XYZ file of C-alpha atoms in Angstrom:
572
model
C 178.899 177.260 49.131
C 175.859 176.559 50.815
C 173.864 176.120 47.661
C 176.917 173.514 46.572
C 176.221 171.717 49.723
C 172.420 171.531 49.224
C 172.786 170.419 45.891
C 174.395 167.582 46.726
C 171.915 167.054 49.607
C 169.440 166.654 47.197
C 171.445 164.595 44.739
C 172.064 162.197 47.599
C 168.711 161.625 48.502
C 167.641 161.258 45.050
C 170.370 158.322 44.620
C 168.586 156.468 47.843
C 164.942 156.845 46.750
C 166.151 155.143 43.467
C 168.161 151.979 45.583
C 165.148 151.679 47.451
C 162.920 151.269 44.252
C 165.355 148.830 42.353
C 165.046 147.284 45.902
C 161.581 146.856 45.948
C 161.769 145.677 42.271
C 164.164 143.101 42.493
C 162.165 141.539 45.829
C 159.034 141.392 43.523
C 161.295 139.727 40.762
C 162.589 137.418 42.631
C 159.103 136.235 44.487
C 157.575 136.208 40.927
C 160.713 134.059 39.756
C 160.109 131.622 42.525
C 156.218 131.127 41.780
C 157.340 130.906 37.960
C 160.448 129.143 37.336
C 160.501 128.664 33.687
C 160.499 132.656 33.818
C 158.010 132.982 31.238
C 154.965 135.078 31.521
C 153.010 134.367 34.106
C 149.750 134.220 32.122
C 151.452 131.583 30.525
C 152.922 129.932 33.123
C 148.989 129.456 35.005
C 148.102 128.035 31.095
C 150.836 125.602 30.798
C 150.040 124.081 34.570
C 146.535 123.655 33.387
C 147.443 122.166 30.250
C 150.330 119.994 32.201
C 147.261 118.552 34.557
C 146.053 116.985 31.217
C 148.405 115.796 29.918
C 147.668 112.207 29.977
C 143.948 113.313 28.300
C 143.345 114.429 24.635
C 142.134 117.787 26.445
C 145.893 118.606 27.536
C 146.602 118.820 23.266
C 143.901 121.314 22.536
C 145.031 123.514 25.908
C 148.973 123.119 24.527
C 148.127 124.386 21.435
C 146.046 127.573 23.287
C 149.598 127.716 25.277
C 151.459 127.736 22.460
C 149.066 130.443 20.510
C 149.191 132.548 23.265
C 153.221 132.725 23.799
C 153.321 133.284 20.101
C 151.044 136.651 20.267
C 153.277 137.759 23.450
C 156.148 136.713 21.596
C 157.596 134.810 24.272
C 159.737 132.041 22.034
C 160.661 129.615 26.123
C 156.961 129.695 26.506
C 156.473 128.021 22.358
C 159.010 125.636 23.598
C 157.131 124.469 26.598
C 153.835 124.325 25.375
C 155.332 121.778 22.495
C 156.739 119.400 25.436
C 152.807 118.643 26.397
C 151.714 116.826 22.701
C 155.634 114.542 23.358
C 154.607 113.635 26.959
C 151.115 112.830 25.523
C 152.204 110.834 22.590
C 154.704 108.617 24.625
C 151.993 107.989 27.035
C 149.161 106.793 24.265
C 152.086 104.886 22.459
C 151.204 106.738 19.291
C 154.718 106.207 17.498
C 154.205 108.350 14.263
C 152.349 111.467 16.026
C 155.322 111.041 18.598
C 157.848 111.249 16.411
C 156.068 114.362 14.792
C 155.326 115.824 18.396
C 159.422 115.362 19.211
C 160.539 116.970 15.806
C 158.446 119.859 16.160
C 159.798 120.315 19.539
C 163.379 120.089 18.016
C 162.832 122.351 14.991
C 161.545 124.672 17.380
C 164.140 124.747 20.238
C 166.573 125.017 17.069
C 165.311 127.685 15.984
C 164.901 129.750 18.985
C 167.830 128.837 20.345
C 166.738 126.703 24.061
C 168.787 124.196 23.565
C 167.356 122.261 26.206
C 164.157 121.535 24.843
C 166.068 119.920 21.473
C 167.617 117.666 24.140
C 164.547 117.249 26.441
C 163.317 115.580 22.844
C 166.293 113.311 22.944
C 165.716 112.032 26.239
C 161.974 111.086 25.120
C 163.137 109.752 22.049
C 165.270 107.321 24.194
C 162.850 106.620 26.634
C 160.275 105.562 23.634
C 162.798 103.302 22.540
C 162.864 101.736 25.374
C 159.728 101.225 25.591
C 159.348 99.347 22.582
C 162.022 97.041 23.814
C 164.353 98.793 21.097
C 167.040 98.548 23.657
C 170.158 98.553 20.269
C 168.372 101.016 18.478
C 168.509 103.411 21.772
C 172.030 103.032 22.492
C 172.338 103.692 18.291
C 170.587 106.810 18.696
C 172.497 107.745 22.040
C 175.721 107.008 19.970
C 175.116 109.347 17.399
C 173.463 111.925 19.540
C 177.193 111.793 21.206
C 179.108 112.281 18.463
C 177.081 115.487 17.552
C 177.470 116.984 21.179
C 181.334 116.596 20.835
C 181.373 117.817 17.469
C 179.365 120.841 18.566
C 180.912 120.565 22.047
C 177.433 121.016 24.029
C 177.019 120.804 27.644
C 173.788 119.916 27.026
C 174.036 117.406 24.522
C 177.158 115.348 26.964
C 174.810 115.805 30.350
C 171.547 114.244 28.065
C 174.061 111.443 26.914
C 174.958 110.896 30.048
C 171.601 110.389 32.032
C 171.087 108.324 28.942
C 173.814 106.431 29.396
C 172.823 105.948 33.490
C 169.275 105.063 32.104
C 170.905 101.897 30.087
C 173.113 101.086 32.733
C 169.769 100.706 35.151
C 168.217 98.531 32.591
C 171.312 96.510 32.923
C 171.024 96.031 36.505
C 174.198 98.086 36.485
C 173.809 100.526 39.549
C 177.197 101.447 40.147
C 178.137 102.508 36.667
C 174.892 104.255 36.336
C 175.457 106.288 39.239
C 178.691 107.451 37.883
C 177.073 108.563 34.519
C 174.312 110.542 36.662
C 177.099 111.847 38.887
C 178.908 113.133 35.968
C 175.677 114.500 33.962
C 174.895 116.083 37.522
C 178.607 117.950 37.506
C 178.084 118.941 33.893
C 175.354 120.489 34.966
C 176.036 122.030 38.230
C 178.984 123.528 36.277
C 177.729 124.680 32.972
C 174.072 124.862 32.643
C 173.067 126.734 35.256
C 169.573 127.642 34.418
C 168.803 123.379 34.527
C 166.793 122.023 36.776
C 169.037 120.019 38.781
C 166.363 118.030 40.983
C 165.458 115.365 38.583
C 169.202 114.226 38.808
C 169.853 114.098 42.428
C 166.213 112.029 42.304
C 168.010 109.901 39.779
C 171.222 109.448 41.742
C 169.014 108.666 44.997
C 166.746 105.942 42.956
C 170.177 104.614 41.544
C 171.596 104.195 45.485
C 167.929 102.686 46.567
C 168.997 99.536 44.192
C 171.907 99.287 45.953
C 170.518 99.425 49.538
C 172.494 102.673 50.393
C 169.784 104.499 52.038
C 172.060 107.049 53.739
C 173.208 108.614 50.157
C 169.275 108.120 49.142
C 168.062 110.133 51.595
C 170.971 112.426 51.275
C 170.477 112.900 47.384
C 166.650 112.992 48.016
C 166.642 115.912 50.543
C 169.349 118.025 48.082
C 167.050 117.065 45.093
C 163.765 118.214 47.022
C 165.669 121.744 48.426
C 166.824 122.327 44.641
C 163.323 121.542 43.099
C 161.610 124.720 41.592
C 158.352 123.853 40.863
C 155.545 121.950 43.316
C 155.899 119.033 40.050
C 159.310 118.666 40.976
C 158.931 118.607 44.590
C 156.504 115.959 44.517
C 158.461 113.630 42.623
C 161.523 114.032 45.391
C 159.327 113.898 48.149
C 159.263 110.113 47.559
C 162.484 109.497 47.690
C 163.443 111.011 51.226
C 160.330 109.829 52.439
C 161.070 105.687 51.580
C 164.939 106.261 52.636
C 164.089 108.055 55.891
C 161.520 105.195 56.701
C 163.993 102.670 56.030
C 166.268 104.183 58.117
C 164.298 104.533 60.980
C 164.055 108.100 61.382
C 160.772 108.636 61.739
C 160.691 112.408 62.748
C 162.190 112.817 59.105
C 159.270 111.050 57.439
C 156.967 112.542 58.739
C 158.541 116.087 58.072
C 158.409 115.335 54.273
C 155.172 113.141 54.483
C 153.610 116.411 55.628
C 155.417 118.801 53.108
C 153.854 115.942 50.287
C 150.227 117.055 52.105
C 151.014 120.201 51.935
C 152.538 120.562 48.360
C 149.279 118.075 46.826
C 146.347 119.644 49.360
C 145.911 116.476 50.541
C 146.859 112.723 52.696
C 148.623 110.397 50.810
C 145.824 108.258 48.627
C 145.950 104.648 49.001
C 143.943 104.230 45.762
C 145.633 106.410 43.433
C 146.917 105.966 40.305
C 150.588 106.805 41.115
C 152.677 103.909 42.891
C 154.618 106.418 44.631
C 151.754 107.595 46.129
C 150.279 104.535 47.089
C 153.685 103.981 48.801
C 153.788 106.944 50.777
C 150.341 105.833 52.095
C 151.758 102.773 53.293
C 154.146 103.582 54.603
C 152.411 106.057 56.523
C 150.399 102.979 57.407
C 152.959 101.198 58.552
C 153.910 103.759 60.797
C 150.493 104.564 62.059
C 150.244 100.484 62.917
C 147.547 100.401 60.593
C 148.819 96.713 59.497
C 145.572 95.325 57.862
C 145.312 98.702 56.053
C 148.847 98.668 54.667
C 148.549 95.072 53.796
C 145.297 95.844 51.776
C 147.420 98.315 49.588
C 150.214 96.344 49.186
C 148.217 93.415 48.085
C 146.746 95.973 45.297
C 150.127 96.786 43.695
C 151.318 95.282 40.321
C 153.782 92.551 41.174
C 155.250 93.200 37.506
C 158.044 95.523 37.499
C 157.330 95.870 41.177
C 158.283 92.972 43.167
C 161.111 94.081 44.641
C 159.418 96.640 46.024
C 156.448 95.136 47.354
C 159.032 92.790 48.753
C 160.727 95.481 51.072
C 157.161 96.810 52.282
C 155.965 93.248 52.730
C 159.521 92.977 54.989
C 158.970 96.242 56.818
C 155.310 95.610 57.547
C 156.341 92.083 59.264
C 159.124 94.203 61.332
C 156.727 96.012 62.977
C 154.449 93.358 63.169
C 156.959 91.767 64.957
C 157.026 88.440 63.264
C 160.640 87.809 62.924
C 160.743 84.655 61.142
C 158.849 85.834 58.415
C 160.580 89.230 57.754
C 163.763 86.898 57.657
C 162.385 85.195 55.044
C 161.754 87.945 52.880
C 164.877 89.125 53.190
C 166.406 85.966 52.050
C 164.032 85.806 49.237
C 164.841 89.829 48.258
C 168.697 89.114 48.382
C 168.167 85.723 46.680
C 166.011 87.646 43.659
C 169.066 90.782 43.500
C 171.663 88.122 43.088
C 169.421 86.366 40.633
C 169.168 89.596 38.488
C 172.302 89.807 38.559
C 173.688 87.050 37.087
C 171.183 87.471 33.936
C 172.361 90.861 33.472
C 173.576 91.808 29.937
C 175.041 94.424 27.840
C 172.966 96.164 25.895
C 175.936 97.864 23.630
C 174.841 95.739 20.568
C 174.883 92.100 21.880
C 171.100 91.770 22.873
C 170.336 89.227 20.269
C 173.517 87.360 20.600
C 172.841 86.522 24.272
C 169.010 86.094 23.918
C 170.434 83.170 21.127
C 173.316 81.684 23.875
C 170.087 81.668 26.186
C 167.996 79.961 24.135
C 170.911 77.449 23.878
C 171.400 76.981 26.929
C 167.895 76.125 27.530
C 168.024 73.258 24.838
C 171.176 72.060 26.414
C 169.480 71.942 29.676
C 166.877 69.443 27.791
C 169.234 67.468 26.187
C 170.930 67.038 29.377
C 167.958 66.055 31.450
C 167.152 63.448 28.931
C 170.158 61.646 28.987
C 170.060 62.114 32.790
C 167.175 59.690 32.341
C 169.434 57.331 30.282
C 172.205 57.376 32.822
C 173.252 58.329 35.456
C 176.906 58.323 34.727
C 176.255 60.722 31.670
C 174.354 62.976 33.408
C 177.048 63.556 35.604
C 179.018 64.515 32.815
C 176.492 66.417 31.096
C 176.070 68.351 34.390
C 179.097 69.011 34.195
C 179.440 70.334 31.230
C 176.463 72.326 31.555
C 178.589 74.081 34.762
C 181.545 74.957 32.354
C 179.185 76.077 29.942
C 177.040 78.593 32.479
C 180.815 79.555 34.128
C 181.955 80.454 30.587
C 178.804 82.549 29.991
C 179.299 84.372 33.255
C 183.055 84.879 32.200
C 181.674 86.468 28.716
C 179.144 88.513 30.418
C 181.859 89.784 32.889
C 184.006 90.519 30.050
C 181.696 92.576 28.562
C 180.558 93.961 31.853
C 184.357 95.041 31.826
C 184.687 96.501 28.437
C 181.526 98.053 28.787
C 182.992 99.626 32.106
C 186.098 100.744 30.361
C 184.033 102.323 27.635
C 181.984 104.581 30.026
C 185.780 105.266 31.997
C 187.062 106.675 28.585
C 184.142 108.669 27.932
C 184.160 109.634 31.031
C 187.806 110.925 31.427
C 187.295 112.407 27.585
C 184.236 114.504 28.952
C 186.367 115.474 32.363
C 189.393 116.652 29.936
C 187.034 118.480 27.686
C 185.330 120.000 30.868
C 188.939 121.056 32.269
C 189.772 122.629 28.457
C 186.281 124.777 28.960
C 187.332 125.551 32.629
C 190.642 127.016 31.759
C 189.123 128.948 29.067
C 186.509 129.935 31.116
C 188.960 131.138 33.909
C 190.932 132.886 30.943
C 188.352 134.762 29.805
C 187.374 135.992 33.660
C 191.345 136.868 34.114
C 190.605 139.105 30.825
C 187.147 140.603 32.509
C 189.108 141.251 35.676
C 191.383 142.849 33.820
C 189.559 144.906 31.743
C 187.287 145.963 34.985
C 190.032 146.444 36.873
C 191.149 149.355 33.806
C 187.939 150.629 33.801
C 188.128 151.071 37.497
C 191.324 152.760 37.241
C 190.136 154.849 34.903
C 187.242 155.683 36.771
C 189.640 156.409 39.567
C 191.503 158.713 38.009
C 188.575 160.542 36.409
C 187.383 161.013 39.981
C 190.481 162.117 41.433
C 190.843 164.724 38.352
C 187.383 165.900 38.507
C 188.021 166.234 42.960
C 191.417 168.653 41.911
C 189.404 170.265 39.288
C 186.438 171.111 41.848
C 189.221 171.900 44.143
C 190.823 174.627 42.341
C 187.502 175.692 40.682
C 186.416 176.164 44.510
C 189.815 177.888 45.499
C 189.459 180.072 42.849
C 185.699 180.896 43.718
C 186.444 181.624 46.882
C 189.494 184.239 46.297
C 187.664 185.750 43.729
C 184.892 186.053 46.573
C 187.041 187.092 49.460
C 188.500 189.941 47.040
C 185.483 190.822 45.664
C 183.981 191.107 49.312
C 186.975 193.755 50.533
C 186.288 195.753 47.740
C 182.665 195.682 48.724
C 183.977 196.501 52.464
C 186.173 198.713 50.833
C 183.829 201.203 48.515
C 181.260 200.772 51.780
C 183.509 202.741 54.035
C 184.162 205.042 51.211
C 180.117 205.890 51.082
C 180.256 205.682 54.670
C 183.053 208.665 54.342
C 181.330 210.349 51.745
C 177.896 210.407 53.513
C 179.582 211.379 56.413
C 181.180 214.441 54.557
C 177.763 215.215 52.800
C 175.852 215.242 55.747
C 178.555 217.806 57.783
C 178.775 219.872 54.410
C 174.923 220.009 54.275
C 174.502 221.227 58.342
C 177.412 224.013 57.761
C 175.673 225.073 54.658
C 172.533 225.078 56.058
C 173.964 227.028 59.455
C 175.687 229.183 57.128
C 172.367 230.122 55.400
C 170.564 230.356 58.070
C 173.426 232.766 59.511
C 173.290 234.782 56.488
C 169.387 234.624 56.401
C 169.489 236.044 60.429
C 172.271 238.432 59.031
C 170.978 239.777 55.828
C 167.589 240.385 58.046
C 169.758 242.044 61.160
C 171.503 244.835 58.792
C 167.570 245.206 56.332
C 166.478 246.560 59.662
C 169.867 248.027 60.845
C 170.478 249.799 57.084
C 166.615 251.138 56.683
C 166.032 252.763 60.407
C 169.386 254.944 60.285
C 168.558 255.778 56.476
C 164.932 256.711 57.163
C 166.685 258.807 60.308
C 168.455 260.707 57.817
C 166.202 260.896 55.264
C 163.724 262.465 58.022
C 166.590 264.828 59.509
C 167.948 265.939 56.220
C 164.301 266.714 55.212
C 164.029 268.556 58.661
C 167.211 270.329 58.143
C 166.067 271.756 54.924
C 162.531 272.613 56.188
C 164.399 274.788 58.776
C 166.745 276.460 57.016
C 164.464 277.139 54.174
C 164.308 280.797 54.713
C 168.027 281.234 55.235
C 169.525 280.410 52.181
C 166.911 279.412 50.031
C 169.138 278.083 46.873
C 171.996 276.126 48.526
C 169.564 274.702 51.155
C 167.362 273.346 48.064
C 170.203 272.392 46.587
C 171.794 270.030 49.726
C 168.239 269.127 50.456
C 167.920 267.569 47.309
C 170.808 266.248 46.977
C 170.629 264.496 50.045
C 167.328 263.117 49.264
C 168.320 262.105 45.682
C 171.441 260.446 47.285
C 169.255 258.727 50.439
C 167.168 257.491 47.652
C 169.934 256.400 45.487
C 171.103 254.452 49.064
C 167.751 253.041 49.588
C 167.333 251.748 46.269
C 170.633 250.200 46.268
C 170.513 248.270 49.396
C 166.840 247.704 48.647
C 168.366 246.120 45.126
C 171.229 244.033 47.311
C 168.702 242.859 49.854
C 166.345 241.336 47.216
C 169.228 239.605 45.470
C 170.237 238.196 48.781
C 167.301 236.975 49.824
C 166.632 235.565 46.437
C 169.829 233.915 45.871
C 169.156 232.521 49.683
């Protein structure tokens, strides 16, 4: 029993040493995950940031391609994928449209074949943005089309959440916040839902840049922050850390800019540059400025930025520089001019669904209206009136088309929208059906397991009853046959004294009576030889005679006892 208990001692302790190492393990897994989170190897991980540095440089092709060598030696098919993103963002950066396109199917062949799915759509999206690019707004929304009908037909989560951002892309283009935040809010549940592994920061930085257009800086900064606590790379980081930081500064908390103005120092190793390349940065610096009261600084910078693409922009900092200036009159008049510009934009909005050309055309028409009308404003006055006029019904009937397309464009993305919700639903309940089924089945197998245990506890059980009857008898006998030898010894050693007092009796005895017998025969051996040496002359032939018979009879005596007396003391 006390061996059983030992045994299990040791098994015990053996079962914590090994928690304690899969403890240790998984700590060091999960550090290494968080310093690596494409999980590939982390040789290749170090190449790929090196090669992702130049990536704007012909350099950053040679390094991908070392990347991609590398991961195929190591066999690590995530890191091929990877390394083949580098030559796309290169390409789309040089404009180079046939090595793109070559860059983006290689990419797709590849994430095809080994099965990251993400990377076939990560071409997609650069596809799209390419198209863009080239002011190919009809052939984008084309491509998004049919990239939509193969998702459904292969219902992937991937494919509907890239459609989607897609979609939200468009919809920014249009000057269409509000429906583009929907589409990013319902790529970002799609993926919050279903694909896990996804880098989710990119789309709450999305859904905050989509709520900057529309002056909601409370959902920008609160997007922004979720974005920049989800990023898991120092890339990703950086690109959110602009976001809270411009929100929070037009919010006027200040504490909370400079919080994530010093994580940005922290995350790049250095101050926010007012010369650098990247606008973002430059606007961190000024607003940093800004705060500082640095005024002719922040001006400086501000005066540097690109006014196209950028004016609304530099139209806010202009604003927020003259607040804290604390010249009233003119940060009133950039605000009129901002709101003036946003209502501008959007009443040229249009639909990029296919009707481009037809509106650029009712543009140009209007235009040559708008000549015709001013010249026969010069002819009179009573006909420009009427022209005006008609000019007014004309612009309100263009508004009312571009509103009705605005609408029908709205009820498209609400129909895809509710099909991708009723499709995500379908997958849920499937989903919960087959964890009902798992339960199930693990709740068997722990029944089982149960049962086994509680057999195997009885079996013990009896096994140890058993044992220990077996051992109790087996010990009484053992008590039992011990007082028997105890007996028996006893018996031996009282048989072995008598005998031995009983020899040395008969030793003391046989010696008492060798003495004893001898003296008394010697006695008469000397007296009958007396007794015939005395009556010798008396009667010569009888005395002779009893003489020698006596002496041949004492002799016969002696030798007999002498006989017994060596056979005693020889058998003693």
């Amino acid at each position: 029993m006390k061996t059983l208990l030992n045994n299990i001692s040791a098994g015990i302790g053996f079962i914590r040493r090994l928690l304690l190492i899969a403890a240790v393990m998984f700590c060091v897994c999960h550090l290494q995950a968080q310093n690596n989170p494409y999980k590939i190897n982390d040789q290749l991980y170090r190449m790929y940031l090196d090669a992702y540095n130049y990536r704007t440089k012909p350099e950053g092709i040679a390094k991908a391609r070392a990347v991609y060598d590398r991961a195929v030696e190591l066999g690590d098919r995530k890191a091929q994928c990877i390394a083949l993103t580098i030559p796309v963002i290169y390409y789309a950066m040089t404009v180079d449209a046939d090595k793109f396109e070559h860059a983006v199917k290689a990419l797709q062949d590849k994430a095809r074949a080994t099965g990251y799915e993400q990377y076939y759509y990560y071409g997609v999206t650069s596809r799209v943005n390419m198209l863009i690019n080239q002011h190919r707004v009809p052939d984008a929304f084309d491509y998004i089309s049919r990239i939509e009908a193969d998702a459904d037909k292969h219902n992937s989560m991937y494919g509907r959440y890239t459609v989607l951002n897609s979609l939200g892309q468009l919809h920014l283009l249009n000057n269409n916040q509000s429906l583009a935040v929907r589409c990013y809010e319902s790529a970002l549940k799609i993926g919050e839902e279903y694909l896990r592994g996804q880098d989710m920061a990119p789309q709450y930085r999305k859904i905050s840049e989509c709520y900057e257009n529309l002056y909601d800086y409370e959902r920008m900064l609160s997007f922004g922050e979720r974005g920049f606590a989800l990023a898991k790379s120092p890339i990703s980081k950086l690109r959110a850390v602009r976001g809270v930081c411009y929100a929070a500064f037009m919010l006027g908390r200040y504490d909370t800019f400079l919080k994530y103005y010093d994580s940005y120092r922290q995350l790049s190793g250095h101050s926010a540059d007012p010369k650098s390349p990247s606008l973002h940065e430059r606007e961190i610096a000024i607003l940093k400025f800004i705060h500082d009261r640095k005024f002719d600084e922040a001006e400086a910078v501000i005066n540097s930025l690109p006014s196209k693409g950028y004016a609304v922009h530099i139209h806010q900092l202009r604003a927020e520089l003259s607040r804290f200036r604390g010249d009233n009159a003119r940060y009133a008049q950039l605000l009129r001019e901002l709101y003036r510009g946003r209502l501008k934009d959007s009443l040229y909005t249009f639909d990029y669904a296919g009707l481009g050309s037809r509106i650029t055309n009712q543009i140009l028409e209007m235009e040559n209206q708008k000549l015709a009308l001013d010249h026969q404003r010069l002819v009179n006055d009573h006909q420009r009136m009427e022209l005006h006029h008609t000019n007014l019904k004309l612009a309100n009937t263009r508004l009312s088309l571009t509103n009705a397309d605005l609408e029908l464009q709205r009820t498209r993305s609400d129909s895809k929208i509710m099909r991708y919700n009723y499709s995500n639903k379908q997958l849920e309940a499937a989903r919960l059906r087959s964890s009902l089924e798992a339960q199930r089945a693990r709740q068997r197998t722990g029944d089982i397991i149960i049962v086994a245990i509680v057999v195997m506890i009885v079996v013990v059980a009896v096994v140890l009853t058993i044992f220990i009857r077996f051992h109790s008898r087996i010990m009484r006998r053992l008590r039992a046959a011990n007082a028997e030898l105890t007996r028996s010894n006893q018996e031996l050693v009282e048989t072995k004294e008598r005998a031995e007092a009983a020899s040395h009796a008969k030793t003391t005895f046989i010696n008492n009576m060798g003495d004893d017998i001898r003296e008394p025969l010697l006695n008469v051996v000397r007296y009958a030889s007396a007794i015939a040496d005395a009556e010798k002359d008396t009667e010569k032939t009888n005395l002779e005679d009893n003489r020698l018979k006596v002496m041949e009879n004492t002799n016969r005596m002696l030798a007999i006892v002498d006989n017994v007396l060596k056979k005693a003391q020889t058998a003693v």
